[in-house]
XYZ file of C-alpha atoms in Angstrom:
583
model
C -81.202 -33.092 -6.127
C -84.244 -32.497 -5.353
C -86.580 -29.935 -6.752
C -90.361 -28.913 -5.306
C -92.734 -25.807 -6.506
C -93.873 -24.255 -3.004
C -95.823 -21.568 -4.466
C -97.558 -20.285 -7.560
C -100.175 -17.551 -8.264
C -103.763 -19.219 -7.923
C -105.386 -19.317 -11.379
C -102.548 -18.615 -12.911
C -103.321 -19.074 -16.424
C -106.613 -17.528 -16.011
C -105.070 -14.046 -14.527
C -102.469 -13.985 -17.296
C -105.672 -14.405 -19.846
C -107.504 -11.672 -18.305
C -104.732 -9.686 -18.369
C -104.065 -10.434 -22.126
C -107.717 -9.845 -22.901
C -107.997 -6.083 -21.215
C -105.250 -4.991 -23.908
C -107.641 -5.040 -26.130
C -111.076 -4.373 -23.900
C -112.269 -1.439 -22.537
C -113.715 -3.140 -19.883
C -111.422 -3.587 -16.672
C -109.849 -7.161 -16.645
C -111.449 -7.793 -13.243
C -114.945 -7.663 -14.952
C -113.729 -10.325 -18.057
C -114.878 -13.566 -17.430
C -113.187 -16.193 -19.894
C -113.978 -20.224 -20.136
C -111.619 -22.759 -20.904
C -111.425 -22.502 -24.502
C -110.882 -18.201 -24.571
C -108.320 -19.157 -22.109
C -106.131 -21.483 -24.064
C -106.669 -19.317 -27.501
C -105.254 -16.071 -25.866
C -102.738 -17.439 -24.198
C -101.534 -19.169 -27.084
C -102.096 -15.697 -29.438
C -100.033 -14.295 -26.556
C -96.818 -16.553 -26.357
C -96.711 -16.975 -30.404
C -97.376 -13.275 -31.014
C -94.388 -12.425 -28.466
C -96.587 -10.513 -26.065
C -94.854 -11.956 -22.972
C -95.366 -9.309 -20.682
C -98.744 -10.231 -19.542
C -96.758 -13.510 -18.743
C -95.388 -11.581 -15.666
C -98.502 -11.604 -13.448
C -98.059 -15.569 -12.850
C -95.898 -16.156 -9.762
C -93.612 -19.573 -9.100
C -91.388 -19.912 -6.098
C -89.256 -23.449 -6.215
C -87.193 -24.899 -3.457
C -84.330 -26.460 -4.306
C -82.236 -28.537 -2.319
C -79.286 -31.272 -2.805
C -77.303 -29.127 -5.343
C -73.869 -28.054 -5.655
C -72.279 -24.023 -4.805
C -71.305 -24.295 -8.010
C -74.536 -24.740 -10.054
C -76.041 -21.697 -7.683
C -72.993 -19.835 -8.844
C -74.570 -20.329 -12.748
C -78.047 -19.586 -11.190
C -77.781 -16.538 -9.970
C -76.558 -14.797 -12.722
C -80.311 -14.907 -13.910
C -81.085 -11.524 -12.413
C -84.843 -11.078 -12.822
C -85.350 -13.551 -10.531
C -85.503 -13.727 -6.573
C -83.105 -15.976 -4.442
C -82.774 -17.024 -1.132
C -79.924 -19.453 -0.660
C -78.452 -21.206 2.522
C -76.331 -18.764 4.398
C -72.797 -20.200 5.447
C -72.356 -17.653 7.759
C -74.709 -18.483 10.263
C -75.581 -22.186 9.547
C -73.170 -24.494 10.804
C -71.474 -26.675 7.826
C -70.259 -29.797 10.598
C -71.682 -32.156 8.675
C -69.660 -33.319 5.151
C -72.440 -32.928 3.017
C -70.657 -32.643 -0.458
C -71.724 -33.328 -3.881
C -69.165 -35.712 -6.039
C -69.296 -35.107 -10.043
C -70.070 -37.859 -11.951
C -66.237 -37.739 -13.675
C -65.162 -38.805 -9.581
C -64.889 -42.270 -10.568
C -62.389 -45.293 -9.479
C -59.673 -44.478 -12.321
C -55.958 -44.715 -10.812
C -53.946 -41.499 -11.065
C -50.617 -42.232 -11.847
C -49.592 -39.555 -13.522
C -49.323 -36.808 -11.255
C -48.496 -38.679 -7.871
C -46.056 -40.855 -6.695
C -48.278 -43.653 -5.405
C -51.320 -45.360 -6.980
C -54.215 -43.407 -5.773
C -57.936 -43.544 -6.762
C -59.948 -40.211 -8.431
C -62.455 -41.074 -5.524
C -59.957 -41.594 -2.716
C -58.223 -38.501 -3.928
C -61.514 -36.253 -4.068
C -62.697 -37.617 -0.772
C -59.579 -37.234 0.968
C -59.298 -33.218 0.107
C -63.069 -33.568 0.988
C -62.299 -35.223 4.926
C -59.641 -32.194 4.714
C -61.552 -29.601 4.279
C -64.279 -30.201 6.749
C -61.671 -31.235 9.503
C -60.057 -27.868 9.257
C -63.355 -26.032 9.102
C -64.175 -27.961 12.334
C -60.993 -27.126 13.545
C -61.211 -23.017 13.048
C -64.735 -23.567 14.609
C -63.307 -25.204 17.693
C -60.665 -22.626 17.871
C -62.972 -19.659 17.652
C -63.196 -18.488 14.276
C -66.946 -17.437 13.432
C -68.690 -19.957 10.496
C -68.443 -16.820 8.473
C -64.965 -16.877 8.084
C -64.169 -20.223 8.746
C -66.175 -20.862 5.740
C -63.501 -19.974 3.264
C -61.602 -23.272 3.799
C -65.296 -25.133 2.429
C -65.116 -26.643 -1.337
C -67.753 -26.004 -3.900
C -68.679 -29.325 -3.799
C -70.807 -28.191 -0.795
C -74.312 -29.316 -1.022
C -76.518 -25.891 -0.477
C -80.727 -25.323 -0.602
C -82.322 -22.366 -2.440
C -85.775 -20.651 -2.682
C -86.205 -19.198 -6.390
C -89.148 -16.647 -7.419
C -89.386 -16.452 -10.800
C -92.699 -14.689 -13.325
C -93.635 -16.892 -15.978
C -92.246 -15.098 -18.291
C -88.560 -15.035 -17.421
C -89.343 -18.971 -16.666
C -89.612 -19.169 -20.751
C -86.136 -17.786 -20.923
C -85.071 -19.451 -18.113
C -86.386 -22.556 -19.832
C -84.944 -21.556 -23.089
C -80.913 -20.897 -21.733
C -80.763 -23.805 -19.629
C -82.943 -26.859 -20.534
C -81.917 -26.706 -24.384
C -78.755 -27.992 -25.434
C -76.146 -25.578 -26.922
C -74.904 -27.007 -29.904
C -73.823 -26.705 -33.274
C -75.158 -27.538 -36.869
C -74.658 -30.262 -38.489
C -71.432 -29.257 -40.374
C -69.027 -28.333 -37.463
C -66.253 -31.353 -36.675
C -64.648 -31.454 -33.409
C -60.940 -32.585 -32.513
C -60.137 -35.749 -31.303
C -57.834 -38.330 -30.587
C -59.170 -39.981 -33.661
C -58.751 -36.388 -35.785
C -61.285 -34.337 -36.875
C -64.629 -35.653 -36.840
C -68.159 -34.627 -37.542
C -70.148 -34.164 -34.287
C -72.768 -36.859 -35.772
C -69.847 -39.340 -35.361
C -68.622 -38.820 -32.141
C -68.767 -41.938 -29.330
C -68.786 -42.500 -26.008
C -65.068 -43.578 -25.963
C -63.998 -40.506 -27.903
C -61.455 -38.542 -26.270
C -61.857 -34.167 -26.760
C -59.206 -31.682 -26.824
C -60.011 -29.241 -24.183
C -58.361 -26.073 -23.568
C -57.801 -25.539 -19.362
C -58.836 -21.716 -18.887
C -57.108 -21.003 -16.430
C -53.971 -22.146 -18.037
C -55.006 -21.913 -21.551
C -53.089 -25.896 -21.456
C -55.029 -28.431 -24.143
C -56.266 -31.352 -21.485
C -57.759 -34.659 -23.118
C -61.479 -34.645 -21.554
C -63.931 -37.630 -21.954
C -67.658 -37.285 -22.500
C -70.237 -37.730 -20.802
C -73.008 -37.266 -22.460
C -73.895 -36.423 -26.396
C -76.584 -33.996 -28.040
C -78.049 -35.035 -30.696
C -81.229 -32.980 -31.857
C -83.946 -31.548 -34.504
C -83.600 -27.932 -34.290
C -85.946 -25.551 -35.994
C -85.687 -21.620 -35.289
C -82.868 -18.896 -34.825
C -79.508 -19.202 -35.019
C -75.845 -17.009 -34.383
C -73.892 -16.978 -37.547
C -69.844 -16.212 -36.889
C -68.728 -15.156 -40.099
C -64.874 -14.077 -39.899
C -62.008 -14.684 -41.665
C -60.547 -16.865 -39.373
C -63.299 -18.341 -37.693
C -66.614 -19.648 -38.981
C -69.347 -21.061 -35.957
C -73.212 -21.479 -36.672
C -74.766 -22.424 -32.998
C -77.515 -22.116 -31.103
C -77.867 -18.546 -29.474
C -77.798 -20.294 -26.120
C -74.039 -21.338 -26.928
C -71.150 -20.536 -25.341
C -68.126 -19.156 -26.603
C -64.450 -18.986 -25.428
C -64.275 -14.683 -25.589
C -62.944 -11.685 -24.476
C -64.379 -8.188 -24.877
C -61.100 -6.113 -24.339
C -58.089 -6.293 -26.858
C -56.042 -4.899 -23.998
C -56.878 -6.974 -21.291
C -57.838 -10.195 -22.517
C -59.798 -11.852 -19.843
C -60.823 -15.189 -22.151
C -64.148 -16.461 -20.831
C -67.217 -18.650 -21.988
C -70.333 -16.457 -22.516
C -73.883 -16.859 -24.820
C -73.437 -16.120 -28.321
C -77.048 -13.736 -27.726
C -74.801 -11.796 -25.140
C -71.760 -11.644 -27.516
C -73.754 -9.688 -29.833
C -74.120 -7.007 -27.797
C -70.628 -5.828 -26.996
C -68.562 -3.721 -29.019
C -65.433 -5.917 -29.058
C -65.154 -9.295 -29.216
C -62.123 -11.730 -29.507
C -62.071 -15.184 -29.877
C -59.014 -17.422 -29.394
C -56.973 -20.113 -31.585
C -54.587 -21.716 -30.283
C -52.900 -22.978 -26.773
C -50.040 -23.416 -24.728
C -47.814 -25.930 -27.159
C -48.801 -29.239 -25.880
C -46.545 -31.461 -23.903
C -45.895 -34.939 -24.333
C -42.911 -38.139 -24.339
C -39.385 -37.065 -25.332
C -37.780 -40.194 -26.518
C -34.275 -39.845 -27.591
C -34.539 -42.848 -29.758
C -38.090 -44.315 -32.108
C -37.870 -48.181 -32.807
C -37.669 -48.902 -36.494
C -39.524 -52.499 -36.856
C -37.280 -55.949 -37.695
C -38.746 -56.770 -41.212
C -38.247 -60.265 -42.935
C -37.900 -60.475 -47.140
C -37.846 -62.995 -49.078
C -34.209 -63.254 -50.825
C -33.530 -65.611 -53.582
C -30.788 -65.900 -56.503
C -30.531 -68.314 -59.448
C -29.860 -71.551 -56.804
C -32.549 -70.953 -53.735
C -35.197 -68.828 -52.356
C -35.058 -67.829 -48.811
C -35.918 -65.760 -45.405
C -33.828 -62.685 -44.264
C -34.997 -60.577 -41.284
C -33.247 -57.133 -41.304
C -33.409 -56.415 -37.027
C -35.013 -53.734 -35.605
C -33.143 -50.836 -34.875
C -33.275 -47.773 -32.742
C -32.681 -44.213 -34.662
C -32.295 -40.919 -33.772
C -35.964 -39.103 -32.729
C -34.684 -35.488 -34.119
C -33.114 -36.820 -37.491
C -35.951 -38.905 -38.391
C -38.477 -36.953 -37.317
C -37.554 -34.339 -39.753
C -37.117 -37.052 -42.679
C -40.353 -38.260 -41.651
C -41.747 -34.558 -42.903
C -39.707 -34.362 -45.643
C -41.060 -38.105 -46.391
C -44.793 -36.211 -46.122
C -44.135 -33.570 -48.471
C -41.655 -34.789 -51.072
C -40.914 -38.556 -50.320
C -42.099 -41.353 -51.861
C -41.027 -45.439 -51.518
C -40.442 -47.270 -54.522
C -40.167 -51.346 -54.750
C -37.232 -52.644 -57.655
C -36.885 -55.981 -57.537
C -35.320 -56.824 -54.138
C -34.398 -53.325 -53.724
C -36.401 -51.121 -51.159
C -36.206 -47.662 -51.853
C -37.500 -44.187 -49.708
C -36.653 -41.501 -52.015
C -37.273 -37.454 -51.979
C -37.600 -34.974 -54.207
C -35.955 -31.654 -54.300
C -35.538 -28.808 -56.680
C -32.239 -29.813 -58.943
C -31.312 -25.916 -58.222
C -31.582 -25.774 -54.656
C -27.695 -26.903 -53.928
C -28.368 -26.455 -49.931
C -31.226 -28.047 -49.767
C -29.749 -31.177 -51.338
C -26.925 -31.244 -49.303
C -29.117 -30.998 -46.176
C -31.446 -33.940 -47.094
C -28.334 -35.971 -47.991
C -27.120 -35.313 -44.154
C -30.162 -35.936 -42.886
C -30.846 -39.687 -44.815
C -27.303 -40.266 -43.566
C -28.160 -40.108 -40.026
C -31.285 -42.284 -39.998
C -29.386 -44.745 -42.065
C -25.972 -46.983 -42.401
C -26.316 -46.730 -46.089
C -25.835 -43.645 -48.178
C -28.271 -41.764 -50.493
C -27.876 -41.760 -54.232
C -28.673 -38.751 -56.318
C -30.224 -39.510 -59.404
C -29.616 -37.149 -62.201
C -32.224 -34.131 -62.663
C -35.771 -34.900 -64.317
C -38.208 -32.000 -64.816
C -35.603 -29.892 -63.209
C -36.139 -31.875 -59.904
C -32.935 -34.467 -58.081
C -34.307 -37.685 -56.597
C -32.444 -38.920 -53.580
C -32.403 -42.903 -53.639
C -32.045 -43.995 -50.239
C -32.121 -48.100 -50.044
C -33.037 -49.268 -46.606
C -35.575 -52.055 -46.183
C -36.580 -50.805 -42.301
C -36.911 -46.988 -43.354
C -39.143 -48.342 -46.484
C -41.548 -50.417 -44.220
C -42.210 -47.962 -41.630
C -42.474 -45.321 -44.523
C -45.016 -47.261 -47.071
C -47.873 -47.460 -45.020
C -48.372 -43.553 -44.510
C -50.100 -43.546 -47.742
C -48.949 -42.402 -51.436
C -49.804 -38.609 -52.609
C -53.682 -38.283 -52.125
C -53.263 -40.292 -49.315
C -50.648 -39.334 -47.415
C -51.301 -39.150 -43.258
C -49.392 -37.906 -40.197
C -48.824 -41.819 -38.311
C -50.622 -42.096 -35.016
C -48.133 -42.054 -32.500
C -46.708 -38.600 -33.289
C -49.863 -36.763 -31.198
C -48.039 -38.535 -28.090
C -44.922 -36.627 -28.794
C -43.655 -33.486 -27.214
C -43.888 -30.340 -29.113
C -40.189 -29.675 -28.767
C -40.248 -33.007 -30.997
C -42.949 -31.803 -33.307
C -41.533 -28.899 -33.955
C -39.289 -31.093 -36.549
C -41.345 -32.486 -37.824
C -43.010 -29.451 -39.086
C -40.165 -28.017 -40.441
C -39.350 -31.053 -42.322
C -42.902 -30.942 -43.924
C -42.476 -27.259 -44.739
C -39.385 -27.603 -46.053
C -40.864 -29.367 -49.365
C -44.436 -28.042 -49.242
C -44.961 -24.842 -47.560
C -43.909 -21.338 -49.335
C -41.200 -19.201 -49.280
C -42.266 -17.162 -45.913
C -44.120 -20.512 -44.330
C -47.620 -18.957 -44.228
C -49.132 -21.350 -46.176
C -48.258 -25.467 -46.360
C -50.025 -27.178 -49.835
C -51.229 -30.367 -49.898
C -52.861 -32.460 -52.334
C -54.024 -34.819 -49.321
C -57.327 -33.844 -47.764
C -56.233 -35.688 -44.845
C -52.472 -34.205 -44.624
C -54.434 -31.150 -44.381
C -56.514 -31.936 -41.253
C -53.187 -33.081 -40.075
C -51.231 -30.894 -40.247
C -54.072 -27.769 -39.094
C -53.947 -30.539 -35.903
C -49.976 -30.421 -35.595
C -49.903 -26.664 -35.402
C -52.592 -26.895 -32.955
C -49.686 -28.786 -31.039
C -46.902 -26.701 -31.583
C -48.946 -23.414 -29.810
C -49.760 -21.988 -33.662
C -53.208 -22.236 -35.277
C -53.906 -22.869 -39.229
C -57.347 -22.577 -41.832
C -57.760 -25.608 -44.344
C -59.057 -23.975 -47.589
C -60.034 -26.552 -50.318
C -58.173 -25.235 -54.039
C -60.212 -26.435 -56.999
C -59.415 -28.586 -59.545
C -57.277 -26.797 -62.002
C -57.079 -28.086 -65.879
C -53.675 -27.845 -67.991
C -52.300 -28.304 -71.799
C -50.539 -31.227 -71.661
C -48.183 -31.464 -75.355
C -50.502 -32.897 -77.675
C -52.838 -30.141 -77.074
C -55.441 -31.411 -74.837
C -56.796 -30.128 -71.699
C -56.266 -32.571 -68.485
C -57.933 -31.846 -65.411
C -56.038 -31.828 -61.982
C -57.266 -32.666 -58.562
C -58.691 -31.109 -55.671
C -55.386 -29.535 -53.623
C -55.500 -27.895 -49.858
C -54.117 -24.611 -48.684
C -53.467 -24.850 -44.737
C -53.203 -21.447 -43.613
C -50.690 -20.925 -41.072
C -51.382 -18.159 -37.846
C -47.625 -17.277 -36.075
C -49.101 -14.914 -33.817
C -52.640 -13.866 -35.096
C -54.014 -16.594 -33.112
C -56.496 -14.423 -31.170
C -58.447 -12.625 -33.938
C -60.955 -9.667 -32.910
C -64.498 -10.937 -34.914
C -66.260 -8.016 -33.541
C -65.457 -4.083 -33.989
C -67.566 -1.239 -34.132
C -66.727 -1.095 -37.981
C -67.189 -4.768 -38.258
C -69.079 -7.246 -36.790
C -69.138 -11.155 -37.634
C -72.795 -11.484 -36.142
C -75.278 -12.174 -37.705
C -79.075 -13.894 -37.162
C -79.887 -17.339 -39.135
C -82.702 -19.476 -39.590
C -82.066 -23.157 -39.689
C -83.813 -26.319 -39.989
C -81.927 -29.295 -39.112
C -79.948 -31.728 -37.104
C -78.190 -29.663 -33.965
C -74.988 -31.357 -32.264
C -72.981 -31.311 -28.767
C -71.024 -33.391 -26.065
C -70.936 -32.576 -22.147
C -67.311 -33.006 -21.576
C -66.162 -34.209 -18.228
C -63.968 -30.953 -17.739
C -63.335 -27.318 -18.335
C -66.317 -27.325 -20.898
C -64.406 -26.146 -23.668
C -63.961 -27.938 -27.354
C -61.834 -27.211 -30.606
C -64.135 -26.946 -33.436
C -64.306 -26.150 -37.202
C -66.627 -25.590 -39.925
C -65.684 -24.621 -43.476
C -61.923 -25.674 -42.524
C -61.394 -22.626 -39.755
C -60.986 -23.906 -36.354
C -61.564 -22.036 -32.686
C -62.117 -22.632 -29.042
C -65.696 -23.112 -28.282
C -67.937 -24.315 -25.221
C -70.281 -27.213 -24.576
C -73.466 -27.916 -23.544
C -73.523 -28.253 -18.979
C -76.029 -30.489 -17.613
C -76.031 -30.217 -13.576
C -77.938 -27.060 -14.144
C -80.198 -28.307 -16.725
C -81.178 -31.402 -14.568
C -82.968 -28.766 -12.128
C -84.609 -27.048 -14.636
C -86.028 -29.473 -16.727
C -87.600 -30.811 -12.914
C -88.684 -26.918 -12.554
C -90.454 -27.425 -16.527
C -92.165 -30.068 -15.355
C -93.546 -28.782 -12.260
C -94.983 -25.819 -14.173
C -96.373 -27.845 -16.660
C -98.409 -29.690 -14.698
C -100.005 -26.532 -13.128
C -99.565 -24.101 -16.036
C -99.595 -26.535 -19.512
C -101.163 -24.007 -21.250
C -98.420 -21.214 -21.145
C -95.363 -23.979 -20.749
C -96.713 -25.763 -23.877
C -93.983 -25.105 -25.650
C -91.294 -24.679 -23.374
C -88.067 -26.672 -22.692
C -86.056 -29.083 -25.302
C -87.606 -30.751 -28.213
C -84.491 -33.134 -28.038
C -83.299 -36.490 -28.507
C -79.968 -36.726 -26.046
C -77.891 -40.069 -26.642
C -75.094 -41.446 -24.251
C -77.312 -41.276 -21.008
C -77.417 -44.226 -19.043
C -80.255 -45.566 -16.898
C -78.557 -45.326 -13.660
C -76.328 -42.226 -14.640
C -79.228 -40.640 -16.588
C -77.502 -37.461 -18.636
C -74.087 -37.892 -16.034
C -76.345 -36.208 -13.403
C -73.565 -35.849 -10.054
C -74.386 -38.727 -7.587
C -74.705 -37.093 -4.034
């Protein structure tokens, strides 16, 4: 990329001065003669005091060249500006000049294609394609204006842009910042929710395809991490709670009808009548096994004559069965050590005759041995189930308070997953499954995730600590309990109405956060427990306009003073700086 200023008004500060000046003179602004230091103190009252329209009288014409079809596609949506681009119709595009994103690496694809191919070889082959049928429509007598069609937008183009200084500040302001979020939105990832401050370079995102509305796994390639002081976009809904910069994008549509889902600036959001934000995605595919591997396990055995070493083999179970005891397990289940004895037991309401009878059947098929029901206690039956593999897979997901989803279930198919949420609602959800209760802060985060998986949405609310009476009269307090809201079907909530609207204009004074994602620029966020498809912060564009900022600094530093990022961005590399494409 490369990036030149081929023009700007002479004296440019001094005319936008002068201009300033005769606001407030009754003498023409051809006759006001300024030095240095009036200069610099009006143009300074001018930007800080929002009088930007004497700003328009300074001229700057760039030339930009090396860039992508698809960064001029985000450019030209700035509309007070002047462009010129490369015409495909009438020059001749013989020469494979293409631009390869900085994701177009040497990673084997596998999954897709029968043979072992390369992300490069792949992308350059469709490249060598594409130009050898545009060559061949040329040959044949198709004009370059049609045969153009056939050309990627990986095409490298040039482009003359005419901008006024003042729509350079806003051009400065949209696309060299970052567009982030505060400090207390988490972001999904392979790891589970996280805070954005926490995030790595190896983290894997959940990205929604929008085109398909499919989650995709995306990497990162570069993360924001800022002081912010200014304005910011509060979304305050029921369902969905954002604070970002105004700059951000969001994944919206403006028409309950036609729901056209697309990312667009919080500032512009503001300004329609309607807006909907969406939830949830297609439910997310993944392995099918028909069997899951229960580990061998080796106790010590011993009896009043000798001590010794008995391995119980592993064994294969049914995936449906004990995926469903598995949630049960979650919600009611605990594993209790007696002696040699190794017991997974469950607890169900001693009135609930169906229910018990189900669990029975369902501890029968994930094991040779046969539950026992121990007599009713606080009106609740315990089903003893003694089975040493069961109890050693079981133990380490954590007791109460503790209590986790295990890792390998996010690989699983939804059709899969789907048991497994029943079996977790079946003991802790309520009579109409809108709501699952947890006392487990992190049950709750997984289980907002596994809905997320199974093409529903939920909201984690925290429940405070509640005291009781406990028989000799005092007052014990309980713990902290979450509420995990979950959406069937409202899973694209309107936030904006002309009755209601969930905008609203912050200040803030903090840490700001992002990641560049290596695809469809999309993220699943939370704050305050209420997740949502959101955007990240793009950085092809922003390459060429922090070169524009400092072009314009050097000739105008006065009115650019301010201009442009006051950032710290982390995850850059020297020769990769900010995953710039490589041409």
């Amino acid at each position: 990329m490369k990036v030149e200023l081929m023009s700007c008004t002479p004296c440019a500060e001094e005319l936008c001065a002068m201009a300033a000046n005769g606001c407030y003179s009754n003498k023409p602004s051809c006759d006001i003669v300024l030095n240095k230091d009036k200069i610099i103190k009006i143009l300074k009252n001018a930007v800080s005091s929002g009088h930007l329209s004497v700003l328009e009288h300074a001229v700057f014409t760039f030339s930009v060249s090396g860039v992508s079809r698809s960064l001029t596609h985000q450019l030209v949506r700035h509309r007070l500006a002047s462009f010129s681009q490369m015409s495909q119709r009438y020059v001749n595009m013989d020469d494979a000049s293409y631009i390869t994103p900085h994701t177009i690496d040497d990673t084997v694809c596998v999954k897709d294609f029968d043979t072992n191919i390369s992300r490069m070889d792949l992308f350059e082959d469709a490249m060598t394609t594409a130009w050898c049928t545009y060559n061949s429509l040329i040959k044949s007598g198709v004009p370059e204006e049609d045969a153009r069609y056939v050309l990627p937008n990986a095409c490298t183009t040039n482009i003359t842009i005419t901008m006024n200084a003042r729509e350079l500040l806003h051009f400065f302001e949209l696309r060299c910042c970052n567009r982030c979020y505060d400090s207390a939105t988490e972001v999904l990832t392979k790891r589970g929710w996280i805070k954005f401050k926490d995030v790595n370079m190896n983290d894997e995102f959940y990205s929604l395809n929008p085109d398909t509305h499919n989650c995709e796994f995306a990497g990162v390639r570069c993360i924001i991490d800022e002081e912010y002081t200014g304005n910011m976009v509060m979304v305050d809904a029921q369902s969905v709670d954002l604070l970002i910069t105004p700059n951000h994008k969001n994944y919206v549509s403006y028409s309950y009808d036609n729901k056209k889902f697309h990312l667009d600036s919080a500032e512009n959001s503001m300004n329609h009548k309607m807006v909907l934000m969406k939830k949830n995605c297609v439910p997310i595919p993944g392995q099918t096994p028909d069997y899951i591997l229960l580990p061998s396990v080796v106790r010590e055995k011993n009896n009043q004559y000798a001590t010794w070493q008995y391995e119980y083999p592993e064994r294969n179970v049914d995936a449906i069965p004990l995926l469903r005891l598995l949630g049960m397990y979650l919600a009611n289940g605990c594993c209790i050590q007696a002696g040699q004895h190794y017991n997974v037991c469950l607890s169900i309401n001693a009135k609930d005759e169906d229910k018990i009878e189900f669990y029975k059947k369902v501890m029968e098929q994930v094991s040779d041995h046969k539950p026992q029901v121990i007599k009713p206690y606080k009106g609740a039956v315990t089903l003893k189930l003694h089975d040493s593999n069961l109890f050693m897979w079981l133990k380490p997901l954590g007791h109460a308070k503790e209590k986790r989803i295990p890792d390998f279930i996010w690989d699983l198919d939804h059709t899969l997953l789907v048991e497994l949420f029943d079996g977790m609602c079946d003991g802790d959800a309520n009579q109409s499954r809108t709501a699952y209760y947890t006392s487990s802060k992190e049950m709750a985060d997984d289980m907002q995730r596994l809905l997320l998986h199974i093409g529903m949405s939920g909201k984690v609310t925290e429940i405070p600590p509640r005291s009781h009476k406990i028989p000799d009269g005092r007052m014990i307090k309980g713990g902290e309990s979450y509420q995990v809201s979950i959406n069937r079907s409202k899973n694209e909530p309107i936030i904006k109405t002309a009755k209601r609207n969930a905008f609203s204009n912050v200040l803030y004074d903090g840490r700001i956060h992002c990641v560049e994602l290596d695809k469809n620029h999309t993220l699943y966020v939370r704050r305050h427990g209420k997740a949502v498809w959101s955007g990240n912060s793009q950085l092809e564009i922003r390459e060429m306009a922090d070169k524009m900022l400092v072009l314009c600094k050097e000739r105008c530093p006065i009115i650019f003073e301010n201009a442009g990022p006051k950032c710290r961005t982390t995850g850059c590399t020297e020769a990769n700086p900010c995953g710039n494409p490589r041409v």
